[in-house]
Amino acid sequence: MTKKRHQELDLTDEQVLEMYKTMLLARKLDERMWLLNRSGKIPFVISCQGQEAAQVGAAFALNRKEDYIAPYYRDMGVVLAFGMTAKELMLSAFAKADDPNSGGRQMPGHFGQKKNRILSGSSPVTTQVPHAVGVALAAKMEKKDFVSFVTLGEGSSNQGDFHEGLNFAGVHKLPVITMVENNKYAISVPYDRQVASNNIADRAQGYGMPGVTVDGNDPLAVYQVIKEARDRATRGEGPSLIEAVCYRLTAHSSDDDDRTYREKGEVEEAKKNDSVITFASYLKENEILTDSVEQRLNDEITKIINEATDFAENAAYAQAEDTLKYVYEEK
Amino acid sequence: MPVMSYIQAVTTALREEMQRDKKVFILGEDVGKKGGVFRATDGLYETFGEARVLDTPLAESAIAGVGIGAAMYGMRPVAEMQFADFIMPAVNQIISEAAKMRYRSNNDWSVPMTIRAPYGGGVHGALYHSQSVEAIFANQPGLKIVMPSTPYDVKGLLKAAIRDNDPVLFFEHKRAYRLLKGEVPEDDYVLPIGKADVKREGEDITVITYGLCVHFALQAAEKLAEDGINAHILDLRTIYPLDQEAIIEAAKKTGKVLLITEDNKEGSIIGEVAAIIAEHCLFDLDAPINRLAGPDVPSMPYAPTMEKYFMMNPDKVEKAMRDLAEY
């Protein structure tokens, strides 16, 4: 009997089902946040939709107990896989005091949680790349075998910090994996008005590291290349650049109207490759996602999201005076 | 007690901190084998090796950003900007990232990093090797900015900066590097960040300044003393956040205040010092608050005539102090 694709990657049925569950949870949480936004309950949403396969496939290839991640604002799939809960993400969406990312200080999507080794992020894009390189430098100096993993969009790969960070990592052969989630748009500007090279992965050549373009709608393909990159890093062979080609299925954010710059037909076409659907098909073909399992998963996720929403909506905001806290260390 | 130069105090503090704590490391341009373009890291590469005295690619945003990442992990990076003028590409990392990390993560993450940079003019450095850049960073809560004036203060404050759990910008006056010498104890002492220091007691006028200008004021004060004018001199040492209590006390002491900076006048540190005095000392003042500063031109020119015109010196300071005393 020929091995199935996930078995060739040494992934068990349980593991791929867990991957799917994480993707679906990210998608459904994101959809709920849009509903909450459109009903006036939360001020802002920035989406992961269309990028879940890349995010979850990559995260599962890392050591989720030891590796450090510097995610960007769309990476709900990554942070869920690294231990942030639906409840915590909803607390962030509602800007409540117990939001572990920022205590309600930052907009949603600005992830950070020390206990899960999720570096805090900001809004000026690409600043996280040198941070991940710095963590990798620490790993090398301290002779630890964890790696750091940093993500960004293709538009962000034009920033100086991308160049400075990757070159630094290349020169010092640091264990850092950079994954560009190429979703084809930087807000309204398409790839060919952003990037002069045919693909993002080609840029790796200038930094002395391997560059790989992978189908970002295929979580198993992404898993494979990130796993290989991680193996290289822990063998002391240095950094890698991975480009996961996806498509942004929503507008840039809840404040954007993408009808002003892209055709509806293009989005409809992309939805045919929606990884949440295509990966479900793969799991069904292989009798991992049976009807009863699917029903159970859906029920479970609906329950998780309902509970998270209610919990976060009813949670307390920070006190007004908390504005003044934590500018400097408080002894 | 050993006498050493201002730059030797920098090197001594770095060496002692690297010996004390293995998490402390240096990164920057030419800091390794060469020991820095000013030789501030002289000999450290030989003692501590390449990994802890790291020559980085020529890219300031990465120096700051990689330092931030390492600090978030738990290292204690001391980053060197070769000249304060070249810190500009790193401003986003310093202001958007380092300064806001603790606040934006609700105290979850922090950046215990020191960024050292030589600033200031009077060395034929022209526009881009002479600037005072502190005002750019001095309205960024989350940052601390230290600008020491003596070798003694350099050692104690640099050690404090490295041990601080928040990001500290440590600006060293490049002309002071070899010009100034002083006694520096061999023991392991730390001076408090955020505290100004009275460098001379006096009753007639108050001078508040920082960095190299402290010495110009001290030199001028000796001349004025010959004429019976006694100047009180407060060295800010930390220029952000300011030591308000010490500023108010020093202003009230004489009621006549001269504020000095080598930086351009408008929008400089001393404008904020003036505001603090205006808010708290109105009825204690016997003269308008005086400011002596560089002209409002982009930077210090190369030609000696123009450089001298821009640069602060003891004569300019003496004249301003005398004028105030006679007010």
XYZ file of C-alpha atoms in Angstrom:
658
model
C 0.000 0.000 0.000
C 1.387 3.422 -0.906
C 1.917 5.826 1.917
C -0.364 8.796 2.215
C 1.174 12.260 1.930
C 1.043 12.995 5.633
C 2.471 9.584 6.470
C 5.427 10.307 4.234
C 6.055 13.299 6.468
C 5.795 11.093 9.573
C 2.589 12.797 10.609
C -0.068 10.667 12.276
C -3.780 10.827 11.489
C -4.279 12.502 14.855
C -1.697 15.168 14.070
C -3.190 16.116 10.716
C -6.618 16.213 12.250
C -5.242 18.532 14.920
C -3.790 20.713 12.173
C -7.151 20.894 10.479
C -8.879 21.675 13.749
C -6.488 24.574 14.379
C -7.062 25.933 10.871
C -10.808 25.673 11.276
C -10.728 27.297 14.706
C -8.717 30.212 13.296
C -11.153 30.605 10.398
C -14.259 30.438 12.578
C -12.838 32.786 15.204
C -11.967 35.246 12.485
C -15.463 35.010 11.004
C -16.976 35.608 14.422
C -14.819 38.690 14.899
C -16.136 40.151 11.640
C -19.697 39.586 12.850
C -18.868 41.266 16.132
C -17.299 44.153 14.252
C -20.218 44.604 11.873
C -22.648 44.513 14.786
C -20.685 47.269 16.478
C -19.259 45.246 19.342
C -15.570 45.395 18.508
C -13.821 48.253 16.714
C -11.420 46.415 14.433
C -10.579 43.110 12.762
C -7.580 42.098 10.713
C -7.915 38.688 9.130
C -6.086 35.419 8.773
C -8.561 34.091 6.190
C -6.824 32.417 3.283
C -3.541 32.001 5.151
C -4.470 29.374 7.744
C -2.782 26.502 5.923
C 0.555 28.297 5.737
C 0.313 29.410 9.352
C -0.716 26.115 10.876
C 1.426 23.962 8.591
C 4.468 26.006 9.575
C 3.700 26.111 13.295
C 3.281 22.329 13.472
C 6.736 21.876 11.932
C 8.320 23.853 14.769
C 9.030 22.802 18.329
C 6.031 24.396 19.962
C 7.499 23.928 23.433
C 10.836 25.613 22.806
C 10.971 27.684 19.639
C 10.378 31.445 19.663
C 8.028 33.095 17.205
C 7.652 36.662 15.976
C 4.313 36.567 14.178
C 2.729 39.334 12.138
C -0.787 40.638 12.451
C -2.540 37.959 10.381
C -1.049 34.997 12.238
C -3.975 33.792 14.287
C -3.245 30.260 13.087
C 0.349 30.475 14.307
C -0.460 31.805 17.761
C -3.290 29.310 18.283
C -0.867 26.517 17.454
C 1.617 28.003 19.928
C -0.812 27.911 22.808
C -2.797 31.117 22.762
C -6.443 30.293 23.374
C -9.637 31.404 21.666
C -10.624 33.084 24.900
C -7.389 35.059 24.972
C -7.812 36.130 21.353
C -11.350 37.287 22.086
C -10.125 39.248 25.118
C -7.792 41.003 22.715
C -10.585 41.645 20.214
C -12.678 43.242 22.958
C -9.616 45.101 24.381
C -10.153 43.704 27.861
C -7.772 43.874 30.813
C -6.915 40.177 30.801
C -5.837 40.150 27.159
C -2.411 38.498 27.458
C -1.108 40.212 24.337
C -1.282 43.721 25.706
C -3.923 44.073 28.405
C -6.132 45.875 25.915
C -3.471 48.394 24.938
C -2.879 47.306 21.363
C -5.255 46.677 18.473
C -6.154 43.042 17.812
C -3.571 41.171 15.754
C -0.650 42.613 17.702
C 0.281 39.303 19.231
C 2.614 38.689 22.139
C 2.722 36.231 25.039
C 5.930 35.499 26.857
C 4.871 32.200 28.392
C 4.350 30.813 24.896
C 7.487 32.542 23.536
C 5.466 34.789 21.244
C 7.411 38.046 20.826
C 5.293 41.184 21.105
C 4.641 42.899 17.771
C 3.846 46.445 16.679
C 2.186 48.117 13.697
C 5.187 49.472 11.738
C 5.723 46.385 9.581
C 8.841 44.195 9.494
C 10.364 45.464 12.743
C 9.936 41.910 14.061
C 12.482 40.467 11.627
C 15.597 41.781 13.426
C 14.004 40.763 16.747
C 13.733 37.149 15.602
C 17.335 37.358 14.400
C 18.320 38.635 17.853
C 16.622 35.682 19.538
C 18.443 33.359 17.136
C 21.709 35.106 17.989
C 20.975 34.438 21.667
C 20.305 30.765 20.861
C 23.698 30.522 19.179
C 25.513 32.373 21.968
C 23.859 30.320 24.691
C 24.310 27.089 22.693
C 20.601 26.272 22.839
C 18.959 24.274 20.089
C 15.723 26.209 19.669
C 15.064 28.254 16.537
C 13.168 31.472 15.941
C 10.423 31.790 13.353
C 9.290 35.112 11.936
C 6.544 35.920 9.462
C 5.539 38.924 7.401
C 3.669 39.828 4.248
C 5.200 40.203 0.801
C 4.794 43.981 0.863
C 6.731 44.086 4.119
C 9.618 42.297 2.437
C 10.453 45.657 0.832
C 11.336 47.220 4.160
C 14.924 47.831 5.173
C 14.522 45.697 8.285
C 13.897 42.672 6.041
C 17.188 43.236 4.259
C 19.127 44.160 7.384
C 17.714 41.276 9.392
C 18.183 38.554 6.798
C 21.665 39.705 5.897
C 22.654 39.689 9.578
C 21.220 36.178 9.958
C 23.018 35.028 6.815
C 26.388 36.460 7.823
C 26.269 34.878 11.273
C 24.478 31.673 10.180
C 21.743 32.043 12.769
C 18.904 29.577 13.413
C 16.041 31.738 12.172
C 13.307 30.830 9.705
C 11.641 33.702 7.879
C 8.333 32.908 6.247
C 6.774 35.458 3.924
C 3.048 34.897 3.581
C 2.584 36.168 0.066
C -1.145 36.877 -0.073
C -0.748 38.884 -3.294
C -1.801 42.260 -1.854
C -0.288 44.889 0.401
C -3.613 46.534 1.290
C -4.568 47.570 -2.261
C -1.287 47.269 -4.124
C -0.754 43.955 -5.965
C 2.450 41.933 -6.042
C 3.736 43.291 -9.364
C 3.620 46.852 -8.028
C 5.398 45.832 -4.831
C 8.186 43.473 -5.706
C 10.534 43.558 -8.683
C 11.711 39.960 -8.471
C 9.583 37.116 -9.825
C 9.121 35.710 -6.384
C 10.110 36.511 -2.823
C 12.186 33.373 -2.385
C 14.688 34.635 -4.996
C 15.704 37.326 -2.547
C 17.288 34.663 -0.341
C 20.217 34.339 -2.730
C 21.475 37.758 -1.708
C 21.513 36.685 1.927
C 23.385 33.429 1.458
C 20.495 31.231 2.500
C 18.114 28.825 0.785
C 14.902 30.355 -0.543
C 11.897 28.143 -1.186
C 8.516 29.008 -2.670
C 5.742 26.732 -1.489
C 1.997 26.432 -2.024
C 0.610 28.242 1.000
C -2.758 26.575 0.546
C -1.237 23.188 1.251
C -0.474 22.759 4.962
C 1.486 19.559 4.338
C 3.743 21.193 1.772
C 4.389 24.102 4.128
C 4.989 21.687 6.998
C 7.601 19.894 4.923
C 9.639 22.965 3.935
C 9.541 24.485 7.417
C 10.588 21.155 8.912
C 13.535 21.015 6.531
C 14.410 24.615 7.378
C 14.265 23.840 11.082
C 16.484 20.790 10.641
C 19.028 22.909 8.770
C 18.935 25.536 11.516
C 19.464 23.072 14.349
C 22.314 21.428 12.425
C 24.063 24.814 12.483
C 23.544 25.414 8.782
C 21.863 28.749 9.315
C 18.713 30.553 8.246
C 16.114 29.954 5.533
C 13.627 32.083 3.667
C 10.289 30.470 2.858
C 7.643 32.084 0.685
C 4.181 30.628 1.202
C 1.918 31.700 -1.646
C -1.609 32.247 -0.403
C -4.459 34.617 -1.114
C -6.065 37.168 1.164
C -9.746 36.210 1.113
C -11.004 39.240 3.036
C -10.421 42.964 2.735
C -7.183 44.174 4.338
C -9.058 44.945 7.540
C -12.518 45.823 8.791
C -11.815 49.417 7.691
C -10.969 48.492 4.094
C -13.242 47.893 1.082
C -11.411 45.654 -1.359
C -14.049 46.129 -4.089
C -12.297 49.388 -4.931
C -9.142 47.649 -6.153
C -9.800 44.011 -7.068
C -12.401 42.109 -9.075
C -14.930 39.989 -7.283
C -14.246 37.201 -9.767
C -10.647 37.031 -8.664
C -11.671 36.468 -5.051
C -14.254 33.854 -6.083
C -11.596 32.039 -8.076
C -9.238 32.038 -5.083
C -11.951 30.588 -2.865
C -11.846 27.423 -4.979
C -8.431 26.806 -3.460
C -9.469 27.711 0.065
C -7.268 25.501 2.203
C -9.889 24.970 4.876
C -11.990 23.231 2.203
C -9.234 21.488 0.262
C -7.531 20.135 3.369
C -10.891 18.875 4.629
C -11.284 17.041 1.310
C -7.872 15.420 1.738
C -8.771 14.269 5.231
C -12.130 12.949 4.034
C -10.551 11.065 1.147
C -8.305 9.392 3.653
C -11.169 8.684 6.027
C -9.669 10.786 8.802
C -12.365 13.411 8.754
C -15.454 11.220 8.783
C -18.932 12.724 8.981
C -19.141 12.053 12.682
C -15.701 13.535 13.368
C -16.573 16.596 11.336
C -19.805 17.068 13.242
C -17.997 16.716 16.550
C -15.292 19.189 15.501
C -17.801 21.756 14.347
C -19.803 21.446 17.563
C -16.675 21.699 19.648
C -15.406 24.780 17.824
C -18.777 26.509 17.930
C -18.884 25.909 21.666
C -15.324 27.208 22.145
C -16.067 30.363 20.182
C -19.398 31.036 21.858
C -17.851 30.652 25.279
C -14.879 32.799 24.342
C -17.123 35.530 22.971
C -19.373 35.613 26.030
C -16.416 35.493 28.386
C -14.575 38.316 26.659
C -17.631 40.488 26.197
C -18.371 40.276 29.912
C -14.765 40.677 31.046
C -13.588 43.919 32.628
C -11.687 46.674 30.884
C -8.487 47.936 32.424
C -8.941 50.743 34.943
C -8.522 54.179 33.384
C -5.495 54.853 35.596
C -3.821 51.710 34.283
C -2.890 53.953 31.354
C 0.027 55.063 33.510
C 1.401 51.605 34.310
C 4.463 49.822 32.952
C 6.294 52.598 31.173
C 9.389 51.424 33.031
C 10.063 48.521 35.361
C 8.037 48.921 38.543
C 9.937 47.607 41.526
C 42.812 56.250 43.037
C 43.543 55.711 39.324
C 43.191 58.653 36.973
C 41.723 57.792 33.615
C 40.260 59.443 30.572
C 36.554 59.600 29.782
C 36.891 56.872 27.125
C 38.957 54.644 29.420
C 36.100 54.857 31.893
C 33.766 53.608 29.146
C 36.047 50.659 28.394
C 36.518 49.899 32.090
C 32.784 49.830 32.754
C 32.210 47.545 29.754
C 34.995 45.188 30.802
C 33.813 44.961 34.406
C 30.201 44.351 33.412
C 31.207 41.649 30.918
C 33.249 39.955 33.633
C 30.397 40.206 36.111
C 27.587 38.924 33.863
C 27.967 36.466 30.987
C 24.749 37.722 29.417
C 26.394 41.068 28.649
C 27.725 41.330 25.108
C 28.691 44.083 22.684
C 27.531 44.496 19.122
C 28.275 47.205 16.612
C 30.368 48.278 13.664
C 34.146 47.754 14.009
C 33.845 47.020 17.729
C 35.698 43.686 17.480
C 39.258 43.370 16.235
C 39.604 47.096 15.710
C 38.207 47.896 19.142
C 35.914 50.607 17.793
C 36.717 53.656 15.689
C 37.319 55.599 18.917
C 38.731 52.469 20.622
C 36.013 52.390 23.259
C 35.977 48.586 23.090
C 39.764 48.319 22.965
C 41.022 44.944 24.174
C 37.600 43.460 24.832
C 37.642 41.258 21.727
C 40.931 39.756 22.923
C 39.530 39.052 26.387
C 35.975 37.985 25.630
C 36.145 36.664 22.065
C 34.294 37.222 18.843
C 30.898 36.050 20.069
C 30.683 38.603 22.870
C 32.285 41.495 20.998
C 30.403 41.109 17.773
C 31.261 42.963 14.579
C 27.928 43.467 12.855
C 27.162 44.270 9.235
C 26.991 47.999 8.560
C 23.277 48.382 9.274
C 22.123 50.401 12.271
C 18.498 49.281 12.322
C 19.702 45.689 12.593
C 22.152 46.599 15.361
C 19.270 48.027 17.374
C 16.684 45.448 16.275
C 18.882 42.376 16.786
C 19.861 43.815 20.156
C 16.182 44.174 21.053
C 15.494 40.551 20.139
C 18.453 39.292 22.137
C 17.410 41.449 25.090
C 13.856 40.095 24.924
C 15.317 36.618 25.200
C 17.246 37.648 28.309
C 20.649 38.773 27.099
C 22.115 42.181 28.042
C 23.273 43.682 24.761
C 25.344 46.832 24.657
C 24.958 48.170 21.127
C 27.345 50.766 19.749
C 26.264 53.296 17.161
C 29.507 54.439 15.590
C 28.389 58.081 15.691
C 25.168 59.431 17.187
C 24.538 60.946 13.755
C 24.205 57.414 12.342
C 21.497 56.366 14.779
C 18.818 57.679 12.394
C 18.189 54.403 10.507
C 17.587 52.786 13.913
C 15.069 55.345 15.163
C 12.082 53.155 14.273
C 13.541 50.245 16.224
C 14.376 52.463 19.200
C 11.149 54.475 19.361
C 8.530 52.070 17.982
C 10.024 48.943 19.503
C 12.460 49.303 22.399
C 10.701 52.245 24.037
C 7.236 50.701 23.820
C 7.939 47.019 24.431
C 7.171 46.916 28.151
C 4.140 49.162 27.804
C 2.602 47.520 24.775
C 2.968 44.035 26.224
C 1.460 45.127 29.548
C 4.729 44.370 31.359
C 5.116 40.908 29.782
C 8.225 41.662 27.693
C 11.097 44.059 28.326
C 14.238 45.275 26.578
C 17.237 45.460 28.914
C 19.530 46.988 26.304
C 22.042 49.824 26.327
C 22.780 51.790 23.165
C 26.027 53.766 23.326
C 26.794 56.513 20.847
C 29.412 59.274 20.625
C 27.813 62.677 20.064
C 28.865 66.294 19.941
C 31.149 68.603 18.022
C 34.398 70.464 18.155
C 36.366 67.694 16.444
C 36.184 68.860 12.802
C 33.456 66.307 12.228
C 31.188 68.524 10.139
C 27.461 67.989 9.759
C 27.328 64.241 10.255
C 29.927 63.599 12.942
C 29.044 66.429 15.315
C 25.373 66.342 16.155
C 23.607 66.236 19.468
C 20.630 63.972 18.801
C 19.192 63.568 22.286
C 16.146 65.780 21.765
C 14.790 63.372 19.136
C 14.449 60.699 21.804
C 13.605 62.902 24.784
C 9.833 62.719 24.490
C 9.662 58.949 24.278
C 8.459 57.463 27.572
C 9.995 54.031 27.959
C 13.468 55.299 27.088
C 16.072 56.637 29.469
C 18.806 58.934 28.171
C 22.081 59.333 30.036
C 24.743 61.896 29.084
C 27.627 61.826 31.563
C 30.176 64.604 31.978
C 33.082 63.027 33.887
C 35.033 59.734 33.848
C 33.691 58.986 37.333
C 30.109 59.440 36.171
C 30.764 57.476 32.980
C 31.783 54.357 34.858
C 29.006 54.479 37.438
C 26.265 55.379 34.991
C 27.289 52.968 32.221
C 27.222 50.133 34.733
C 23.788 51.289 35.863
C 22.596 51.437 32.243
C 23.764 47.886 31.520
C 22.048 46.586 34.673
C 18.844 48.527 33.990
C 15.888 46.431 32.877
C 14.727 49.069 30.384
C 16.405 50.481 27.277
C 18.968 53.198 27.946
C 20.547 55.522 25.396
C 24.028 56.386 26.603
C 25.489 59.379 24.771
C 29.208 60.014 25.207
C 30.746 63.330 24.149
C 33.400 62.400 21.613
C 35.551 65.439 22.335
C 35.489 64.513 26.007
C 36.881 61.043 25.219
C 40.525 62.083 25.520
C 40.164 65.676 26.687
C 38.759 64.855 30.092
C 40.575 62.899 32.753
C 39.602 62.238 36.319
C 39.799 59.948 39.290
C 37.839 56.735 38.947
C 37.630 54.297 41.861
C 38.585 50.700 41.151
C 35.607 49.356 43.053
C 32.307 48.294 41.576
C 30.087 51.344 42.087
C 26.836 52.269 40.345
C 25.331 55.750 40.061
C 21.574 56.262 39.941
C 19.987 56.912 36.551
C 17.451 59.737 36.832
C 19.429 61.799 39.324
C 21.145 65.093 38.561
C 24.347 66.013 40.369
C 25.560 69.313 41.809
C 29.027 69.801 40.359
C 29.709 73.129 42.096
C 28.044 74.900 44.986
C 27.359 78.613 44.624
C 24.909 81.329 45.669
C 24.803 83.930 42.900
C 23.710 82.223 39.684
C 22.621 78.708 38.710
C 23.860 76.956 35.612
C 22.041 73.805 34.518
C 23.622 71.791 31.742
C 24.986 68.351 30.812
C 27.807 66.624 28.983
C 30.870 68.552 27.867
C 29.185 71.892 28.626
C 29.464 71.064 32.336
C 33.230 71.570 31.991
C 32.886 74.817 30.130
C 30.641 76.030 32.944
C 33.084 74.832 35.612
C 35.980 76.598 33.886
C 33.961 79.803 33.535
C 32.851 79.564 37.164
C 36.479 79.636 38.336
C 37.054 82.876 36.441
C 33.859 84.423 37.780
C 34.856 83.422 41.314
C 37.907 85.653 40.977
C 35.429 88.515 40.640
C 33.372 87.357 43.586
C 30.583 85.729 41.563
C 29.752 82.246 42.791
C 28.050 79.922 40.376
C 25.968 76.898 41.322
C 26.285 74.194 38.667
C 23.837 71.342 38.237
C 24.782 68.502 35.894
C 21.592 66.841 34.620
C 23.421 63.545 33.885
C 20.123 61.877 32.904
C 18.362 64.109 30.397
C 15.271 61.917 30.087
C 13.291 61.575 32.224
C 14.520 64.755 33.929
C 15.255 65.044 37.650
C 12.611 67.692 38.282
C 13.258 67.936 41.995
C 16.938 68.745 41.520
C 16.169 71.275 38.781
C 13.639 73.105 40.945
C 15.973 73.105 43.937
C 18.891 74.442 41.904
C 16.773 77.168 40.285
C 15.334 78.307 43.592
C 18.737 78.423 45.191
C 19.923 81.536 43.324
C 16.869 82.778 41.400
C 19.039 83.384 38.335
C 19.217 80.501 35.902
C 21.299 79.872 32.809
C 20.572 76.732 30.793
C 23.210 75.476 28.383
C 23.211 72.917 25.606
C 25.448 72.292 22.632
C 22.363 71.289 20.636
C 20.278 73.662 18.485
C 18.227 75.926 20.706
C 14.642 75.404 19.574
C 13.150 72.150 20.796
C 16.211 71.168 22.800
C 16.370 69.561 26.252
C 16.855 72.892 27.988
C 13.495 74.130 26.704
C 11.883 71.444 28.851
C 14.107 72.393 31.787
C 12.948 75.992 31.339
C 9.314 74.862 31.375
C 9.844 72.968 34.644
C 11.358 76.074 36.230
C 8.607 78.292 34.831
C 5.947 76.007 36.286
C 7.466 75.685 39.716
C 9.724 78.646 40.453
C 7.995 81.791 39.118
C 8.177 83.713 42.379
C 11.714 82.563 43.133
C 13.201 84.018 39.963
C 15.108 87.283 39.892
C 15.853 87.211 36.170
C 14.342 85.709 33.034
C 15.447 82.140 32.405
C 18.435 82.378 30.068
C 19.244 79.835 27.390
C 22.611 79.440 25.718
C 22.606 76.964 22.842
C 23.762 76.225 19.333
C 22.194 78.190 16.489
C 19.101 76.863 14.736
C 20.916 75.606 11.662
C 20.825 71.945 10.612
C 24.234 70.985 11.962
C 27.802 72.024 12.660
C 29.772 73.040 9.522
C 33.273 71.773 8.680
C 35.204 75.018 8.116
C 36.895 76.125 11.367
C 35.308 79.574 11.299
C 31.807 78.190 11.136
C 32.501 75.265 13.452
C 33.779 77.663 16.100
C 30.729 79.863 15.598
C 28.421 76.926 16.231
C 30.314 75.107 18.978
C 29.935 75.916 22.635
C 33.133 77.015 24.434
C 34.206 78.401 27.835
C 34.262 82.006 26.557
C 30.657 81.918 25.366
C 29.628 80.329 28.626
C 31.582 82.825 30.722
C 29.989 85.774 28.943
C 26.483 84.393 29.395
C 27.145 83.673 33.078
C 28.563 87.179 33.629
C 25.612 88.818 31.859
C 23.185 86.898 34.027
C 25.064 87.733 37.228
C 24.878 91.415 36.352
C 21.163 91.328 35.508
